[in-house]
């Protein structure tokens, strides 16, 4: 039986801080990806005023940017699908974190505390947040951010995007 003496509140708070730190970091990194998509699309348009084009794209949702990117990237570029899937996956996970209520859930029988996200818009579905998975997703979103920066540099230097090989950046969970 769990009582106030057997329950380590300090440990629970440390775990909670760690979870919220990673959620915050992931959210910020996902925002960087969103911004890099705007910059990349502005370069891809070839607009004379890239700053104005970037401001237009910054007002769009990521799903719209992905649709535009899908049309703009060459179909014969081997990494096209991988990049689009990675952006979509990151954005869906970001939405699942930011549009959910995150709180602790104590299992009385064992004394374990899990952190869960409850999605009100899906009938109150509860998902446990796995810290190891969250850390892996942080790494993947960082790699995706670097990939988008690489692609923007490719356009900046007037190189063919088909020469870019993103396979070494394991942002989609592949090895």
mmCIF file of C-alpha atoms in Angstrom:
data_model
loop_
_atom_site.group_PDB
_atom_site.id
_atom_site.type_symbol
_atom_site.label_atom_id
_atom_site.label_comp_id
_atom_site.label_asym_id
_atom_site.label_seq_id
_atom_site.Cartn_x
_atom_site.Cartn_y
_atom_site.Cartn_z
ATOM 1 C CA UNK A 1 0.000 0.000 0.000
ATOM 2 C CA UNK A 2 1.301 3.444 -0.904
ATOM 3 C CA UNK A 3 1.237 6.102 1.775
ATOM 4 C CA UNK A 4 2.808 9.523 2.205
ATOM 5 C CA UNK A 5 5.985 7.978 3.631
ATOM 6 C CA UNK A 6 6.551 5.531 0.767
ATOM 7 C CA UNK A 7 5.779 7.995 -2.012
ATOM 8 C CA UNK A 8 8.833 9.976 -3.185
ATOM 9 C CA UNK A 9 7.351 13.313 -4.249
ATOM 10 C CA UNK A 10 10.765 14.788 -5.094
ATOM 11 C CA UNK A 11 11.430 11.964 -7.530
ATOM 12 C CA UNK A 12 8.023 12.461 -9.132
ATOM 13 C CA UNK A 13 8.733 16.186 -9.575
ATOM 14 C CA UNK A 14 12.154 15.470 -11.113
ATOM 15 C CA UNK A 15 10.571 13.078 -13.609
ATOM 16 C CA UNK A 16 7.869 15.612 -14.363
ATOM 17 C CA UNK A 17 10.473 18.336 -14.971
ATOM 18 C CA UNK A 18 12.369 16.009 -17.302
ATOM 19 C CA UNK A 19 9.252 15.137 -19.323
ATOM 20 C CA UNK A 20 8.178 18.776 -19.642
ATOM 21 C CA UNK A 21 11.718 19.812 -20.593
ATOM 22 C CA UNK A 22 11.725 17.320 -23.459
ATOM 23 C CA UNK A 23 8.217 18.267 -24.588
ATOM 24 C CA UNK A 24 9.292 21.911 -24.647
ATOM 25 C CA UNK A 25 12.511 21.166 -26.521
ATOM 26 C CA UNK A 26 10.684 19.036 -29.081
ATOM 27 C CA UNK A 27 8.078 21.767 -29.606
ATOM 28 C CA UNK A 28 10.767 24.413 -30.144
ATOM 29 C CA UNK A 29 12.650 22.174 -32.577
ATOM 30 C CA UNK A 30 9.422 21.515 -34.494
ATOM 31 C CA UNK A 31 8.931 25.295 -34.728
ATOM 32 C CA UNK A 32 12.432 25.554 -36.231
ATOM 33 C CA UNK A 33 11.432 22.998 -38.863
ATOM 34 C CA UNK A 34 8.307 25.013 -39.623
ATOM 35 C CA UNK A 35 10.405 28.158 -40.093
ATOM 36 C CA UNK A 36 12.969 26.315 -42.244
ATOM 37 C CA UNK A 37 10.150 25.103 -44.486
ATOM 38 C CA UNK A 38 9.152 28.734 -45.066
ATOM 39 C CA UNK A 39 12.725 29.696 -45.942
ATOM 40 C CA UNK A 40 13.163 26.690 -48.251
ATOM 41 C CA UNK A 41 9.896 27.382 -50.069
ATOM 42 C CA UNK A 42 10.840 31.042 -50.472
ATOM 43 C CA UNK A 43 14.099 29.989 -52.153
ATOM 44 C CA UNK A 44 12.364 27.384 -54.284
ATOM 45 C CA UNK A 45 9.915 29.927 -55.704
ATOM 46 C CA UNK A 46 12.761 31.928 -57.161
ATOM 47 C CA UNK A 47 10.970 35.094 -56.060
ATOM 48 C CA UNK A 48 12.917 38.320 -56.474
ATOM 49 C CA UNK A 49 11.892 39.356 -52.960
ATOM 50 C CA UNK A 50 12.618 36.243 -50.893
ATOM 51 C CA UNK A 51 11.854 37.984 -47.586
ATOM 52 C CA UNK A 52 8.339 38.818 -48.798
ATOM 53 C CA UNK A 53 7.879 35.262 -50.069
ATOM 54 C CA UNK A 54 9.104 33.892 -46.742
ATOM 55 C CA UNK A 55 6.574 36.039 -44.836
ATOM 56 C CA UNK A 56 3.793 34.658 -47.020
ATOM 57 C CA UNK A 57 4.833 31.077 -46.298
ATOM 58 C CA UNK A 58 5.243 31.766 -42.566
ATOM 59 C CA UNK A 59 1.505 32.486 -42.436
ATOM 60 C CA UNK A 60 0.652 29.031 -43.752
ATOM 61 C CA UNK A 61 0.124 25.822 -41.814
ATOM 62 C CA UNK A 62 2.769 23.122 -42.079
ATOM 63 C CA UNK A 63 0.339 20.862 -43.942
ATOM 64 C CA UNK A 64 0.023 23.521 -46.663
ATOM 65 C CA UNK A 65 3.797 23.901 -46.816
ATOM 66 C CA UNK A 66 4.155 20.137 -47.213
ATOM 67 C CA UNK A 67 1.669 20.131 -50.107
ATOM 68 C CA UNK A 68 3.586 22.954 -51.800
ATOM 69 C CA UNK A 69 6.899 21.219 -51.178
ATOM 70 C CA UNK A 70 5.519 17.985 -52.614
ATOM 71 C CA UNK A 71 4.678 19.797 -55.847
ATOM 72 C CA UNK A 72 7.954 21.738 -55.948
ATOM 73 C CA UNK A 73 10.410 18.898 -55.343
ATOM 74 C CA UNK A 74 11.412 16.856 -58.386
ATOM 75 C CA UNK A 75 9.645 13.510 -58.568
ATOM 76 C CA UNK A 76 12.872 11.750 -59.520
ATOM 77 C CA UNK A 77 14.701 12.885 -56.372
ATOM 78 C CA UNK A 78 15.168 9.690 -54.301
ATOM 79 C CA UNK A 79 14.757 11.445 -50.932
ATOM 80 C CA UNK A 80 11.537 13.277 -51.771
ATOM 81 C CA UNK A 81 9.184 10.797 -50.117
ATOM 82 C CA UNK A 82 11.451 10.331 -47.074
ATOM 83 C CA UNK A 83 11.597 14.082 -46.474
ATOM 84 C CA UNK A 84 7.845 14.569 -46.821
ATOM 85 C CA UNK A 85 7.072 11.612 -44.538
ATOM 86 C CA UNK A 86 9.550 12.902 -41.943
ATOM 87 C CA UNK A 87 7.987 16.386 -41.912
ATOM 88 C CA UNK A 88 4.496 14.902 -41.666
ATOM 89 C CA UNK A 89 5.493 12.522 -38.855
ATOM 90 C CA UNK A 90 7.173 15.285 -36.835
ATOM 91 C CA UNK A 91 4.213 17.607 -37.275
ATOM 92 C CA UNK A 92 1.678 14.969 -36.224
ATOM 93 C CA UNK A 93 3.654 14.175 -33.083
ATOM 94 C CA UNK A 94 4.064 17.875 -32.310
ATOM 95 C CA UNK A 95 0.308 18.351 -32.656
ATOM 96 C CA UNK A 96 -0.363 15.357 -30.413
ATOM 97 C CA UNK A 97 1.788 16.952 -27.694
ATOM 98 C CA UNK A 98 0.693 20.563 -27.999
ATOM 99 C CA UNK A 99 -3.020 19.903 -28.423
ATOM 100 C CA UNK A 100 -3.288 17.501 -25.508
ATOM 101 C CA UNK A 101 -3.481 17.836 -21.776
ATOM 102 C CA UNK A 102 -0.292 16.378 -20.297
ATOM 103 C CA UNK A 103 -0.379 15.218 -16.699
ATOM 104 C CA UNK A 104 0.903 12.539 -14.375
ATOM 105 C CA UNK A 105 -0.956 9.321 -13.753
ATOM 106 C CA UNK A 106 -0.192 7.414 -10.555
ATOM 107 C CA UNK A 107 -0.691 3.669 -10.528
ATOM 108 C CA UNK A 108 -1.687 3.067 -6.918
ATOM 109 C CA UNK A 109 -0.870 -0.653 -6.855
ATOM 110 C CA UNK A 110 2.762 -0.193 -7.903
ATOM 111 C CA UNK A 111 3.496 3.421 -7.055
ATOM 112 C CA UNK A 112 4.617 4.091 -10.644
ATOM 113 C CA UNK A 113 4.007 7.513 -12.116
ATOM 114 C CA UNK A 114 3.566 7.800 -15.864
ATOM 115 C CA UNK A 115 3.080 10.950 -17.863
ATOM 116 C CA UNK A 116 0.230 10.879 -20.274
ATOM 117 C CA UNK A 117 -1.316 13.058 -22.898
ATOM 118 C CA UNK A 118 -5.075 13.106 -23.002
ATOM 119 C CA UNK A 119 -6.557 14.118 -26.318
ATOM 120 C CA UNK A 120 -9.950 15.647 -25.699
ATOM 121 C CA UNK A 121 -10.691 15.886 -29.403
ATOM 122 C CA UNK A 122 -10.394 12.107 -29.746
ATOM 123 C CA UNK A 123 -12.877 11.118 -27.077
ATOM 124 C CA UNK A 124 -10.423 11.482 -24.227
ATOM 125 C CA UNK A 125 -7.925 8.944 -25.585
ATOM 126 C CA UNK A 126 -4.962 8.628 -23.213
ATOM 127 C CA UNK A 127 -1.438 7.851 -24.429
ATOM 128 C CA UNK A 128 1.545 7.293 -22.156
ATOM 129 C CA UNK A 129 4.504 9.504 -23.040
ATOM 130 C CA UNK A 130 7.624 7.402 -23.392
ATOM 131 C CA UNK A 131 10.683 9.501 -22.498
ATOM 132 C CA UNK A 132 13.012 7.347 -24.606
ATOM 133 C CA UNK A 133 10.732 7.783 -27.625
ATOM 134 C CA UNK A 134 10.528 11.521 -27.007
ATOM 135 C CA UNK A 135 14.342 11.759 -26.921
ATOM 136 C CA UNK A 136 14.567 9.809 -30.186
ATOM 137 C CA UNK A 137 12.039 12.133 -31.782
ATOM 138 C CA UNK A 138 14.066 15.134 -30.592
ATOM 139 C CA UNK A 139 17.077 13.729 -32.429
ATOM 140 C CA UNK A 140 15.026 13.094 -35.566
ATOM 141 C CA UNK A 141 13.553 16.587 -35.608
ATOM 142 C CA UNK A 142 17.076 18.026 -35.225
ATOM 143 C CA UNK A 143 18.247 15.960 -38.189
ATOM 144 C CA UNK A 144 15.234 17.064 -40.225
ATOM 145 C CA UNK A 145 16.045 20.679 -39.369
ATOM 146 C CA UNK A 146 19.611 20.133 -40.619
ATOM 147 C CA UNK A 147 18.266 18.494 -43.789
ATOM 148 C CA UNK A 148 16.050 21.477 -44.575
ATOM 149 C CA UNK A 149 19.011 23.786 -44.010
ATOM 150 C CA UNK A 150 21.053 21.658 -46.434
ATOM 151 C CA UNK A 151 18.313 21.849 -49.060
ATOM 152 C CA UNK A 152 18.038 25.617 -48.678
ATOM 153 C CA UNK A 153 21.809 25.895 -49.123
ATOM 154 C CA UNK A 154 21.487 23.832 -52.284
ATOM 155 C CA UNK A 155 19.070 26.366 -53.754
ATOM 156 C CA UNK A 156 21.146 29.265 -52.456
ATOM 157 C CA UNK A 157 24.182 27.928 -54.362
ATOM 158 C CA UNK A 158 22.114 27.117 -57.487
ATOM 159 C CA UNK A 159 22.891 23.396 -57.292
ATOM 160 C CA UNK A 160 20.596 20.617 -58.422
ATOM 161 C CA UNK A 161 18.597 19.225 -55.512
ATOM 162 C CA UNK A 162 18.888 15.758 -57.036
ATOM 163 C CA UNK A 163 22.548 15.803 -55.970
ATOM 164 C CA UNK A 164 21.564 15.995 -52.290
ATOM 165 C CA UNK A 165 21.590 12.651 -50.461
ATOM 166 C CA UNK A 166 19.791 12.777 -47.118
ATOM 167 C CA UNK A 167 20.068 9.052 -46.397
ATOM 168 C CA UNK A 168 22.878 9.618 -43.926
ATOM 169 C CA UNK A 169 20.545 11.751 -41.811
ATOM 170 C CA UNK A 170 18.319 9.211 -40.062
ATOM 171 C CA UNK A 171 15.425 11.577 -39.391
ATOM 172 C CA UNK A 172 12.678 9.157 -40.325
ATOM 173 C CA UNK A 173 13.605 6.280 -38.086
ATOM 174 C CA UNK A 174 15.367 4.374 -40.823
ATOM 175 C CA UNK A 175 18.953 3.253 -40.503
#
